[in-house]
PDB file of C-alpha atoms and ligand atoms in Angstrom:
ATOM      1  CA  MET A  28      -8.959 -86.632 -63.136  1.00 95.00           C
ATOM      2  CA  LYS A  29     -10.395 -87.784 -65.856  1.00 97.00           C
ATOM      3  CA  ILE A  30     -13.790 -85.798 -68.116  1.00 98.00           C
ATOM      4  CA  CYS A  31     -14.835 -87.987 -71.503  1.00 98.00           C
ATOM      5  CA  ARG A  32     -18.272 -86.977 -73.625  1.00 98.00           C
ATOM      6  CA  PHE A  33     -20.382 -89.047 -73.149  1.00 98.00           C
ATOM      7  CA  GLN A  34     -24.431 -89.903 -75.153  1.00 98.00           C
ATOM      8  CA  GLN A  35     -27.270 -90.682 -72.878  1.00 95.00           C
ATOM      9  CA  ASN A  36     -31.296 -90.655 -73.747  1.00 92.00           C
ATOM     10  CA  GLY A  37     -30.055 -88.740 -76.554  1.00 93.00           C
ATOM     11  CA  SER A  38     -28.286 -85.597 -75.464  1.00 96.00           C
ATOM     12  CA  ILE A  39     -24.308 -85.697 -74.769  1.00 98.00           C
ATOM     13  CA  ARG A  40     -22.451 -83.988 -71.880  1.00 98.00           C
ATOM     14  CA  ILE A  41     -19.283 -83.849 -69.756  1.00 98.00           C
ATOM     15  CA  GLY A  42     -18.800 -85.838 -67.506  1.00 97.00           C
ATOM     16  CA  LEU A  43     -15.907 -86.641 -64.739  1.00 97.00           C
ATOM     17  CA  VAL A  44     -14.774 -89.757 -65.217  1.00 97.00           C
ATOM     18  CA  SER A  45     -14.917 -91.443 -60.587  1.00 93.00           C
ATOM     19  CA  GLU A  46     -13.047 -94.692 -60.358  1.00 90.00           C
ATOM     20  CA  ASN A  47     -12.843 -95.664 -63.951  1.00 85.00           C
ATOM     21  CA  SER A  48     -16.252 -97.306 -63.302  1.00 92.00           C
ATOM     22  CA  THR A  49     -18.682 -93.632 -62.136  1.00 96.00           C
ATOM     23  CA  ILE A  50     -19.118 -90.449 -64.561  1.00 97.00           C
ATOM     24  CA  LEU A  51     -20.367 -87.378 -62.741  1.00 97.00           C
ATOM     25  CA  ASP A  52     -22.554 -85.517 -64.796  1.00 97.00           C
ATOM     26  CA  LEU A  53     -21.346 -81.762 -65.637  1.00 97.00           C
ATOM     27  CA  THR A  54     -24.339 -79.691 -67.379  1.00 96.00           C
ATOM     28  CA  PRO A  55     -26.142 -79.155 -63.598  1.00 94.00           C
ATOM     29  CA  ALA A  56     -22.663 -77.487 -62.800  1.00 94.00           C
ATOM     30  CA  GLY A  57     -22.498 -75.139 -66.470  1.00 95.00           C
ATOM     31  CA  ILE A  58     -20.540 -77.792 -68.404  1.00 96.00           C
ATOM     32  CA  THR A  59     -21.840 -78.250 -71.384  1.00 97.00           C
ATOM     33  CA  ARG A  60     -18.187 -78.668 -73.482  1.00 98.00           C
ATOM     34  CA  LEU A  61     -15.321 -79.744 -73.386  1.00 98.00           C
ATOM     35  CA  SER A  62     -13.603 -76.615 -74.674  1.00 98.00           C
ATOM     36  CA  LEU A  63     -14.901 -74.901 -71.304  1.00 97.00           C
ATOM     37  CA  ILE A  64     -12.707 -77.363 -69.425  1.00 97.00           C
ATOM     38  CA  LEU A  65      -9.649 -77.354 -71.680  1.00 98.00           C
ATOM     39  CA  GLU A  66     -10.031 -73.491 -72.082  1.00 98.00           C
ATOM     40  CA  ASP A  67     -10.024 -72.443 -68.952  1.00 95.00           C
ATOM     41  CA  GLU A  68      -7.072 -70.960 -67.561  1.00 94.00           C
ATOM     42  CA  ASN A  69      -6.624 -73.610 -64.272  1.00 93.00           C
ATOM     43  CA  PRO A  70      -8.768 -77.184 -65.939  1.00 93.00           C
ATOM     44  CA  MET A  71      -8.083 -78.722 -62.277  1.00 91.00           C
ATOM     45  CA  ALA A  72      -9.265 -75.511 -60.483  1.00 91.00           C
ATOM     46  CA  ARG A  73     -12.247 -75.345 -62.315  1.00 90.00           C
ATOM     47  CA  LEU A  74     -13.312 -78.553 -61.734  1.00 90.00           C
ATOM     48  CA  ASP A  75     -12.263 -78.783 -57.644  1.00 89.00           C
ATOM     49  CA  ARG A  76     -14.683 -75.774 -57.338  1.00 89.00           C
ATOM     50  CA  PHE A  77     -17.951 -78.495 -57.610  1.00 87.00           C
ATOM     51  CA  ALA A  78     -18.657 -80.554 -54.994  1.00 86.00           C
ATOM     52  CA  PRO A  79     -19.441 -83.726 -56.394  1.00 87.00           C
ATOM     53  CA  GLU A  80     -21.244 -84.921 -54.148  1.00 90.00           C
ATOM     54  CA  LYS A  81     -23.863 -82.073 -55.995  1.00 91.00           C
ATOM     55  CA  LEU A  82     -23.608 -84.143 -59.093  1.00 95.00           C
ATOM     56  CA  PRO A  83     -26.169 -86.783 -60.469  1.00 96.00           C
ATOM     57  CA  ARG A  84     -24.348 -89.894 -61.365  1.00 97.00           C
ATOM     58  CA  ILE A  85     -23.850 -92.557 -63.985  1.00 97.00           C
ATOM     59  CA  PRO A  86     -22.831 -95.643 -63.907  1.00 97.00           C
ATOM     60  CA  LEU A  87     -20.472 -96.033 -66.983  1.00 97.00           C
ATOM     61  CA  ALA A  88     -22.267 -98.894 -68.415  1.00 96.00           C
ATOM     62  CA  GLU A  89     -25.231 -96.571 -69.075  1.00 96.00           C
ATOM     63  CA  VAL A  90     -24.050 -93.699 -70.964  1.00 97.00           C
ATOM     64  CA  GLN A  91     -22.128 -94.480 -74.304  1.00 98.00           C
ATOM     65  CA  LEU A  92     -19.055 -92.613 -74.669  1.00 98.00           C
ATOM     66  CA  LEU A  93     -18.207 -89.971 -77.531  1.00 98.00           C
ATOM     67  CA  ALA A  94     -14.970 -89.057 -78.720  1.00 98.00           C
ATOM     68  CA  PRO A  95     -13.101 -86.767 -76.508  1.00 98.00           C
ATOM     69  CA  ILE A  96     -12.489 -83.756 -79.182  1.00 98.00           C
ATOM     70  CA  GLU A  97     -15.380 -81.100 -80.400  1.00 98.00           C
ATOM     71  CA  GLN A  98     -13.965 -79.096 -82.708  1.00 98.00           C
ATOM     72  CA  GLN A  99     -10.316 -79.825 -83.114  1.00 98.00           C
ATOM     73  CA  GLU A 100      -8.241 -80.493 -85.760  1.00 98.00           C
ATOM     74  CA  VAL A 101      -6.569 -83.603 -85.429  1.00 99.00           C
ATOM     75  CA  TRP A 102      -2.938 -84.060 -86.150  1.00 98.00           C
ATOM     76  CA  ALA A 103       0.309 -86.897 -86.334  1.00 98.00           C
ATOM     77  CA  ALA A 104       3.621 -86.669 -85.272  1.00 98.00           C
ATOM     78  CA  GLY A 105       5.833 -89.865 -86.919  1.00 97.00           C
ATOM     79  CA  VAL A 106       8.992 -91.688 -86.791  1.00 96.00           C
ATOM     80  CA  THR A 107       9.333 -90.659 -82.893  1.00 97.00           C
ATOM     81  CA  TYR A 108      10.442 -94.063 -82.026  1.00 94.00           C
ATOM     82  CA  LEU A 109      13.350 -96.098 -82.501  1.00 93.00           C
ATOM     83  CA  ARG A 110      11.133 -98.883 -83.407  1.00 88.00           C
ATOM     84  CA  SER A 111       9.069 -96.209 -85.894  1.00 89.00           C
ATOM     85  CA  LYS A 112      11.885 -95.856 -88.007  1.00 90.00           C
ATOM     86  CA  THR A 113      13.423 -99.551 -88.027  1.00 92.00           C
ATOM     87  CA  ALA A 114      10.100-100.922 -89.506  1.00 90.00           C
ATOM     88  CA  ARG A 115       8.799 -98.097 -91.650  1.00 90.00           C
ATOM     89  CA  MET A 116      12.963 -98.196 -93.412  1.00 91.00           C
ATOM     90  CA  GLU A 117      12.481-102.122 -93.907  1.00 89.00           C
ATOM     91  CA  GLU A 118       9.138-101.830 -95.194  1.00 85.00           C
ATOM     92  CA  SER A 119      10.059 -99.304 -97.995  1.00 83.00           C
ATOM     93  CA  ASP A 120      14.104 -99.428 -99.845  1.00 81.00           C
ATOM     94  CA  PHE A 121      12.575 -96.237-101.842  1.00 81.00           C
ATOM     95  CA  SER A 122      11.723 -94.468 -98.633  1.00 86.00           C
ATOM     96  CA  ALA A 123      14.399 -95.479 -96.063  1.00 91.00           C
ATOM     97  CA  ASN A 124      16.462 -92.752 -96.175  1.00 92.00           C
ATOM     98  CA  ALA A 125      13.674 -90.247 -95.468  1.00 92.00           C
ATOM     99  CA  TYR A 126      12.599 -92.293 -92.044  1.00 92.00           C
ATOM    100  CA  ASP A 127      16.597 -91.873 -91.373  1.00 93.00           C
ATOM    101  CA  LYS A 128      16.923 -88.396 -91.291  1.00 95.00           C
ATOM    102  CA  VAL A 129      13.820 -87.669 -90.110  1.00 95.00           C
ATOM    103  CA  TYR A 130      14.168 -89.420 -86.726  1.00 95.00           C
ATOM    104  CA  SER A 131      17.032 -87.441 -85.999  1.00 95.00           C
ATOM    105  CA  ALA A 132      16.924 -83.892 -86.992  1.00 97.00           C
ATOM    106  CA  ASP A 133      15.691 -81.338 -85.273  1.00 97.00           C
ATOM    107  CA  ARG A 134      11.793 -80.765 -86.891  1.00 98.00           C
ATOM    108  CA  PRO A 135       9.974 -83.524 -86.370  1.00 98.00           C
ATOM    109  CA  GLU A 136       7.406 -85.203 -88.915  1.00 98.00           C
ATOM    110  CA  LEU A 137       3.952 -83.670 -88.346  1.00 98.00           C
ATOM    111  CA  PHE A 138       0.966 -84.624 -90.695  1.00 98.00           C
ATOM    112  CA  PHE A 139      -2.551 -83.844 -90.789  1.00 98.00           C
ATOM    113  CA  LYS A 140      -4.222 -86.512 -89.410  1.00 98.00           C
ATOM    114  CA  SER A 141      -8.211 -85.991 -89.100  1.00 98.00           C
ATOM    115  CA  LEU A 142     -11.411 -83.352 -88.733  1.00 98.00           C
ATOM    116  CA  ALA A 143     -12.641 -84.075 -85.344  1.00 98.00           C
ATOM    117  CA  GLU A 144     -15.957 -85.292 -86.399  1.00 98.00           C
ATOM    118  CA  LYS A 145     -14.526 -87.872 -88.191  1.00 98.00           C
ATOM    119  CA  VAL A 146     -13.188 -89.790 -85.314  1.00 99.00           C
ATOM    120  CA  SER A 147     -14.494 -92.858 -83.928  1.00 99.00           C
ATOM    121  CA  GLY A 148     -14.997 -92.604 -80.133  1.00 98.00           C
ATOM    122  CA  PRO A 149     -14.537 -96.118 -78.321  1.00 98.00           C
ATOM    123  CA  GLY A 150     -16.794 -99.083 -79.323  1.00 98.00           C
ATOM    124  CA  GLU A 151     -16.510 -97.132 -83.449  1.00 98.00           C
ATOM    125  CA  PRO A 152     -15.272 -98.469 -85.517  1.00 98.00           C
ATOM    126  CA  VAL A 153     -11.463 -98.161 -87.190  1.00 98.00           C
ATOM    127  CA  GLY A 154     -10.573 -98.326 -90.825  1.00 98.00           C
ATOM    128  CA  ILE A 155      -8.669-100.496 -92.990  1.00 98.00           C
ATOM    129  CA  ARG A 156      -8.919 -99.976 -96.460  1.00 98.00           C
ATOM    130  CA  LYS A 157      -9.950-101.933 -98.744  1.00 98.00           C
ATOM    131  CA  ASP A 158      -7.356-100.983-101.265  1.00 98.00           C
ATOM    132  CA  ALA A 159      -5.020-101.773 -98.953  1.00 98.00           C
ATOM    133  CA  LYS A 160      -3.226-105.031 -98.659  1.00 98.00           C
ATOM    134  CA  TRP A 161      -1.387-104.463 -94.860  1.00 98.00           C
ATOM    135  CA  ASN A 162      -3.332-102.467 -92.357  1.00 98.00           C
ATOM    136  CA  VAL A 163      -2.560-101.808 -89.201  1.00 98.00           C
ATOM    137  CA  PRO A 164      -3.036-100.310 -85.712  1.00 98.00           C
ATOM    138  CA  GLU A 165      -0.832 -97.926 -84.547  1.00 98.00           C
ATOM    139  CA  PRO A 166      -0.842 -97.020 -81.161  1.00 98.00           C
ATOM    140  CA  GLU A 167      -0.243 -93.376 -79.898  1.00 98.00           C
ATOM    141  CA  LEU A 168      -0.535 -91.651 -77.146  1.00 98.00           C
ATOM    142  CA  ALA A 169      -2.270 -87.552 -77.971  1.00 99.00           C
ATOM    143  CA  LEU A 170      -1.844 -84.997 -76.270  1.00 98.00           C
ATOM    144  CA  VAL A 171      -5.227 -82.681 -75.700  1.00 98.00           C
ATOM    145  CA  LEU A 172      -3.925 -79.273 -76.541  1.00 98.00           C
ATOM    146  CA  ASN A 173      -5.546 -75.124 -75.827  1.00 98.00           C
ATOM    147  CA  SER A 174      -5.283 -72.600 -78.661  1.00 98.00           C
ATOM    148  CA  GLN A 175      -2.261 -71.167 -77.194  1.00 98.00           C
ATOM    149  CA  GLY A 176      -0.287 -74.628 -76.888  1.00 98.00           C
ATOM    150  CA  TRP A 177      -0.661 -75.713 -74.151  1.00 97.00           C
ATOM    151  CA  ILE A 178      -0.749 -79.285 -73.242  1.00 98.00           C
ATOM    152  CA  VAL A 179      -3.237 -79.195 -71.112  1.00 98.00           C
ATOM    153  CA  GLY A 180      -4.183 -83.405 -71.008  1.00 98.00           C
ATOM    154  CA  TYR A 181      -3.808 -86.773 -72.484  1.00 98.00           C
ATOM    155  CA  THR A 182      -5.534 -89.271 -74.321  1.00 98.00           C
ATOM    156  CA  ALA A 183      -5.394 -92.905 -75.943  1.00 99.00           C
ATOM    157  CA  GLY A 184      -5.203 -92.061 -80.175  1.00 98.00           C
ATOM    158  CA  ASN A 185      -4.895 -94.767 -82.689  1.00 98.00           C
ATOM    159  CA  ASP A 186      -3.013 -93.463 -86.020  1.00 98.00           C
ATOM    160  CA  MET A 187      -4.169 -96.137 -88.963  1.00 98.00           C
ATOM    161  CA  SER A 188      -1.622 -96.902 -90.920  1.00 98.00           C
ATOM    162  CA  SER A 189      -2.025 -98.631 -94.179  1.00 98.00           C
ATOM    163  CA  ARG A 190       1.775-100.132 -95.011  1.00 96.00           C
ATOM    164  CA  ASP A 191       1.939-101.486 -98.153  1.00 96.00           C
ATOM    165  CA  ILE A 192       0.761 -97.613 -99.769  1.00 97.00           C
ATOM    166  CA  GLU A 193       2.681 -95.645 -97.632  1.00 95.00           C
ATOM    167  CA  GLY A 194       6.326 -98.814 -98.237  1.00 93.00           C
ATOM    168  CA  GLU A 195       5.388 -98.016-102.328  1.00 94.00           C
ATOM    169  CA  ASN A 196       6.439 -94.047-102.406  1.00 94.00           C
ATOM    170  CA  LEU A 197       6.536 -91.365 -99.173  1.00 94.00           C
ATOM    171  CA  LEU A 198       4.109 -89.449-101.342  1.00 96.00           C
ATOM    172  CA  TYR A 199       1.132 -91.543-101.003  1.00 97.00           C
ATOM    173  CA  LEU A 200       1.707 -91.002 -97.265  1.00 97.00           C
ATOM    174  CA  PRO A 201      -1.711 -88.807 -96.685  1.00 98.00           C
ATOM    175  CA  GLN A 202      -3.466 -91.434 -98.172  1.00 98.00           C
ATOM    176  CA  ALA A 203      -2.028 -94.788 -95.913  1.00 98.00           C
ATOM    177  CA  LYS A 204      -2.794 -92.366 -93.021  1.00 98.00           C
ATOM    178  CA  VAL A 205      -6.309 -90.204 -94.109  1.00 98.00           C
ATOM    179  CA  TYR A 206      -9.227 -92.341 -94.630  1.00 98.00           C
ATOM    180  CA  LYS A 207     -12.636 -92.946 -93.510  1.00 98.00           C
ATOM    181  CA  HIS A 208     -12.564 -94.055 -89.979  1.00 98.00           C
ATOM    182  CA  SER A 209      -8.605 -94.009 -90.219  1.00 98.00           C
ATOM    183  CA  CYS A 210      -8.538 -92.043 -86.501  1.00 99.00           C
ATOM    184  CA  ALA A 211      -9.930 -92.761 -83.505  1.00 99.00           C
ATOM    185  CA  LEU A 212      -9.483 -91.142 -79.999  1.00 99.00           C
ATOM    186  CA  GLY A 213     -10.945 -92.551 -76.280  1.00 98.00           C
ATOM    187  CA  PRO A 214     -12.194 -93.142 -74.395  1.00 98.00           C
ATOM    188  CA  TRP A 215     -11.871 -90.174 -72.099  1.00 98.00           C
ATOM    189  CA  ILE A 216      -9.224 -87.568 -71.801  1.00 98.00           C
ATOM    190  CA  THR A 217      -6.481 -86.864 -68.194  1.00 98.00           C
ATOM    191  CA  LEU A 218      -5.685 -83.600 -66.841  1.00 97.00           C
ATOM    192  CA  GLY A 219      -3.328 -81.772 -64.921  1.00 90.00           C
ATOM    193  CA  ALA A 220      -0.068 -85.116 -65.496  1.00 97.00           C
ATOM    194  CA  ALA A 221       3.177 -83.667 -65.607  1.00 97.00           C
ATOM    195  CA  GLU A 222       5.836 -84.677 -68.579  1.00 97.00           C
ATOM    196  CA  THR A 223       7.714 -86.185 -66.443  1.00 98.00           C
ATOM    197  CA  ASP A 224       4.925 -88.851 -64.813  1.00 98.00           C
ATOM    198  CA  VAL A 225       3.357 -89.162 -68.175  1.00 98.00           C
ATOM    199  CA  ARG A 226       6.391 -91.194 -69.831  1.00 98.00           C
ATOM    200  CA  GLU A 227       6.649 -93.360 -67.320  1.00 98.00           C
ATOM    201  CA  TRP A 228       3.254 -93.997 -68.872  1.00 98.00           C
ATOM    202  CA  THR A 229       2.817 -97.956 -70.105  1.00 98.00           C
ATOM    203  CA  ILE A 230       1.031 -98.095 -73.547  1.00 98.00           C
ATOM    204  CA  ARG A 231       0.121-101.918 -74.648  1.00 98.00           C
ATOM    205  CA  ILE A 232      -1.719-103.168 -77.354  1.00 98.00           C
ATOM    206  CA  ALA A 233      -4.419-106.205 -77.915  1.00 98.00           C
ATOM    207  CA  ILE A 234      -5.862-107.383 -81.212  1.00 98.00           C
ATOM    208  CA  LYS A 235      -8.673-110.171 -80.801  1.00 98.00           C
ATOM    209  CA  ARG A 236      -9.599-112.224 -83.699  1.00 98.00           C
ATOM    210  CA  ASP A 237     -12.809-114.129 -82.190  1.00 97.00           C
ATOM    211  CA  GLY A 238     -12.318-114.282 -79.408  1.00 94.00           C
ATOM    212  CA  SER A 239      -8.555-115.046 -79.208  1.00 98.00           C
ATOM    213  CA  SER A 240      -5.116-112.842 -78.769  1.00 98.00           C
ATOM    214  CA  VAL A 241      -3.774-112.544 -81.968  1.00 98.00           C
ATOM    215  CA  PHE A 242      -1.172-109.612 -81.171  1.00 98.00           C
ATOM    216  CA  THR A 243       0.281-107.639 -78.302  1.00 98.00           C
ATOM    217  CA  GLY A 244       2.556-105.230 -77.421  1.00 98.00           C
ATOM    218  CA  GLU A 245       4.114-102.887 -75.753  1.00 98.00           C
ATOM    219  CA  THR A 246       5.577 -99.701 -74.626  1.00 98.00           C
ATOM    220  CA  SER A 247       7.201 -96.673 -72.756  1.00 98.00           C
ATOM    221  CA  VAL A 248       6.008 -93.320 -73.278  1.00 98.00           C
ATOM    222  CA  GLY A 249       9.675 -93.029 -72.107  1.00 98.00           C
ATOM    223  CA  ARG A 250      11.232 -94.442 -75.118  1.00 98.00           C
ATOM    224  CA  ILE A 251       9.599 -91.278 -77.332  1.00 98.00           C
ATOM    225  CA  LYS A 252      12.560 -89.458 -79.305  1.00 97.00           C
ATOM    226  CA  ARG A 253      11.691 -85.649 -78.356  1.00 98.00           C
ATOM    227  CA  SER A 254       9.909 -84.271 -75.367  1.00 98.00           C
ATOM    228  CA  PHE A 255       5.865 -83.340 -75.852  1.00 98.00           C
ATOM    229  CA  THR A 256       6.847 -79.523 -75.453  1.00 97.00           C
ATOM    230  CA  ASP A 257       8.786 -79.277 -78.829  1.00 98.00           C
ATOM    231  CA  LEU A 258       6.114 -81.393 -80.740  1.00 98.00           C
ATOM    232  CA  ALA A 259       3.600 -79.173 -79.698  1.00 98.00           C
ATOM    233  CA  HIS A 260       5.407 -75.478 -80.342  1.00 98.00           C
ATOM    234  CA  TYR A 261       6.753 -77.562 -83.989  1.00 98.00           C
ATOM    235  CA  LEU A 262       2.478 -78.517 -84.509  1.00 98.00           C
ATOM    236  CA  PHE A 263       2.143 -74.739 -83.602  1.00 98.00           C
ATOM    237  CA  ARG A 264       4.547 -72.360 -85.544  1.00 98.00           C
ATOM    238  CA  SER A 265       3.920 -70.228 -87.863  1.00 98.00           C
ATOM    239  CA  GLN A 266       0.282 -71.866 -87.579  1.00 98.00           C
ATOM    240  CA  GLU A 267      -3.733 -71.177 -85.364  1.00 98.00           C
ATOM    241  CA  PHE A 268      -6.054 -73.792 -83.590  1.00 98.00           C
ATOM    242  CA  PRO A 269      -8.446 -71.231 -82.418  1.00 98.00           C
ATOM    243  CA  ASN A 270     -10.678 -74.686 -81.147  1.00 98.00           C
ATOM    244  CA  GLY A 271      -7.350 -76.443 -79.996  1.00 98.00           C
ATOM    245  CA  ALA A 272      -5.949 -79.392 -81.386  1.00 98.00           C
ATOM    246  CA  VAL A 273      -4.914 -82.795 -80.321  1.00 99.00           C
ATOM    247  CA  LEU A 274      -1.391 -84.422 -81.554  1.00 99.00           C
ATOM    248  CA  LEU A 275      -0.569 -88.223 -81.336  1.00 98.00           C
ATOM    249  CA  THR A 276       2.642 -88.629 -80.539  1.00 98.00           C
ATOM    250  CA  GLY A 277       4.086 -91.589 -82.780  1.00 98.00           C
ATOM    251  CA  THR A 278       4.091 -95.547 -82.939  1.00 97.00           C
ATOM    252  CA  GLY A 279       6.260 -97.797 -80.523  1.00 97.00           C
ATOM    253  CA  ILE A 280       4.743-100.034 -80.994  1.00 97.00           C
ATOM    254  CA  VAL A 281       4.544-102.049 -85.391  1.00 96.00           C
ATOM    255  CA  PRO A 282       3.862-106.202 -85.321  1.00 96.00           C
ATOM    256  CA  ASP A 283       6.002-108.952 -88.050  1.00 94.00           C
ATOM    257  CA  ASP A 284       6.088-108.139 -91.657  1.00 94.00           C
ATOM    258  CA  SER A 285       3.521-111.195 -91.682  1.00 96.00           C
ATOM    259  CA  PHE A 286       0.327-109.358 -89.680  1.00 98.00           C
ATOM    260  CA  THR A 287      -2.082-107.132 -91.188  1.00 98.00           C
ATOM    261  CA  LEU A 288      -5.217-106.628 -89.343  1.00 98.00           C
ATOM    262  CA  ARG A 289      -8.920-108.218 -90.894  1.00 98.00           C
ATOM    263  CA  ALA A 290     -12.644-106.966 -90.870  1.00 98.00           C
ATOM    264  CA  ASN A 291     -14.222-107.888 -86.670  1.00 98.00           C
ATOM    265  CA  ASP A 292     -10.676-107.548 -85.579  1.00 98.00           C
ATOM    266  CA  ILE A 293     -11.120-105.729 -82.178  1.00 98.00           C
ATOM    267  CA  THR A 294      -8.637-103.660 -80.897  1.00 98.00           C
ATOM    268  CA  GLU A 295      -7.288-102.502 -77.775  1.00 98.00           C
ATOM    269  CA  ILE A 296      -4.718 -99.807 -76.479  1.00 98.00           C
ATOM    270  CA  GLU A 297      -4.480 -99.196 -72.829  1.00 98.00           C
ATOM    271  CA  ILE A 298      -2.520 -96.402 -71.740  1.00 98.00           C
ATOM    272  CA  SER A 299      -1.811 -96.704 -67.862  1.00 98.00           C
ATOM    273  CA  GLY A 300      -2.645 -93.443 -66.622  1.00 97.00           C
ATOM    274  CA  ILE A 301      -5.854 -93.104 -69.273  1.00 98.00           C
ATOM    275  CA  GLY A 302      -7.503 -96.011 -69.668  1.00 97.00           C
ATOM    276  CA  THR A 303      -8.613 -98.491 -73.111  1.00 98.00           C
ATOM    277  CA  LEU A 304      -9.818 -98.031 -75.906  1.00 98.00           C
ATOM    278  CA  LYS A 305     -11.164-100.334 -77.855  1.00 98.00           C
ATOM    279  CA  ASN A 306     -12.685-100.237 -81.288  1.00 98.00           C
ATOM    280  CA  PRO A 307     -13.640-102.708 -84.020  1.00 98.00           C
ATOM    281  CA  VAL A 308     -12.061-103.067 -87.450  1.00 98.00           C
ATOM    282  CA  ALA A 309     -14.233-102.525 -90.323  1.00 98.00           C
ATOM    283  CA  VAL A 310     -13.352-102.438 -94.358  1.00 98.00           C
ATOM    284  CA  VAL A 311     -14.029 -99.355 -95.615  1.00 98.00           C
TER     285      VAL A 311
HETATM  286  O1  DO4 B 405       6.012 -91.701 -91.981  1.00 72.63           O
HETATM  287  C1  DO4 B 405       5.175 -92.228 -91.078  1.00 72.63           C
HETATM  288  C2  DO4 B 405       4.740 -92.486 -90.735  1.00 72.63           C
HETATM  289  C3  DO4 B 405       4.798 -92.229 -88.873  1.00 72.63           C
HETATM  290  C4  DO4 B 405       4.192 -92.415 -87.687  1.00 72.63           C
HETATM  291  O2  DO4 B 405       3.197 -92.154 -87.519  1.00 72.63           O
HETATM  292  C5  DO4 B 405       4.269 -93.280 -86.734  1.00 72.63           C
HETATM  293  O3  DO4 B 405       5.676 -93.433 -86.170  1.00 72.63           O
HETATM  294  O4  DO4 B 405       3.596 -93.223 -85.446  1.00 72.63           O
HETATM  295 MG1   MG B 406       1.754 -93.265 -86.031  1.00 72.63          MG
END
């Protein structure tokens, strides 16, 4: 089951996505916020109670999808795939030991990524910093956690990163990772999938420039070294998220060192089991 936030004729609404082509508007059923579903004891059962034939049907092409987030903080896990560890150790002699150690430590790397209102949704720009020379998208599975820390859904995320800034000194990580349009989420949330099934999903990215593909990459969610529950437990240790949280789970796709994004590139992140998040790149 997939739920989205969308805008039509100036009003923001919540819908059920049917066959990736139609939205069933949940407004007449009293669902006017994502949190009413995400904070429910049993989100799937709550949605099952609605008779689809009584909900207005809107073609997806007629609405603007919005980032599927309301007031949650966005956090990110790092160095959860072997590919991320090796790429980062190569990018920086200075910090190589830190990446090596965190990959095998019990405690994961977790960092704050974005406030909800700063997240780009489908079709909105993702940013490359004007003071950075080496910029990449990081296509990542995002866990949607309710205020109790339960994993209630999944969406696709882009943890945009400036590799030269991060590589110069690990203490620059917040500048390499947190800036205008550095986080995108969407196109919607898939509810109710079990971790064992989600680990079978594939993550793909295609980067288009002037209509041609300049990079493609693929990985499997199953290559994440840590369990989702372990990541979620660490995030909620000695911390409270009264509005829930979204946790990016790390990247397993890193382009060759010669690759950097340019303005007007298009990033397309596809996660089987969710859908495709597409964004244009802009200098910020
Ligand atoms: O340690 C730096 C960030 C790692 C990261 O964002 C990732 O592995 O996805
Ligand atoms: Mg990342």
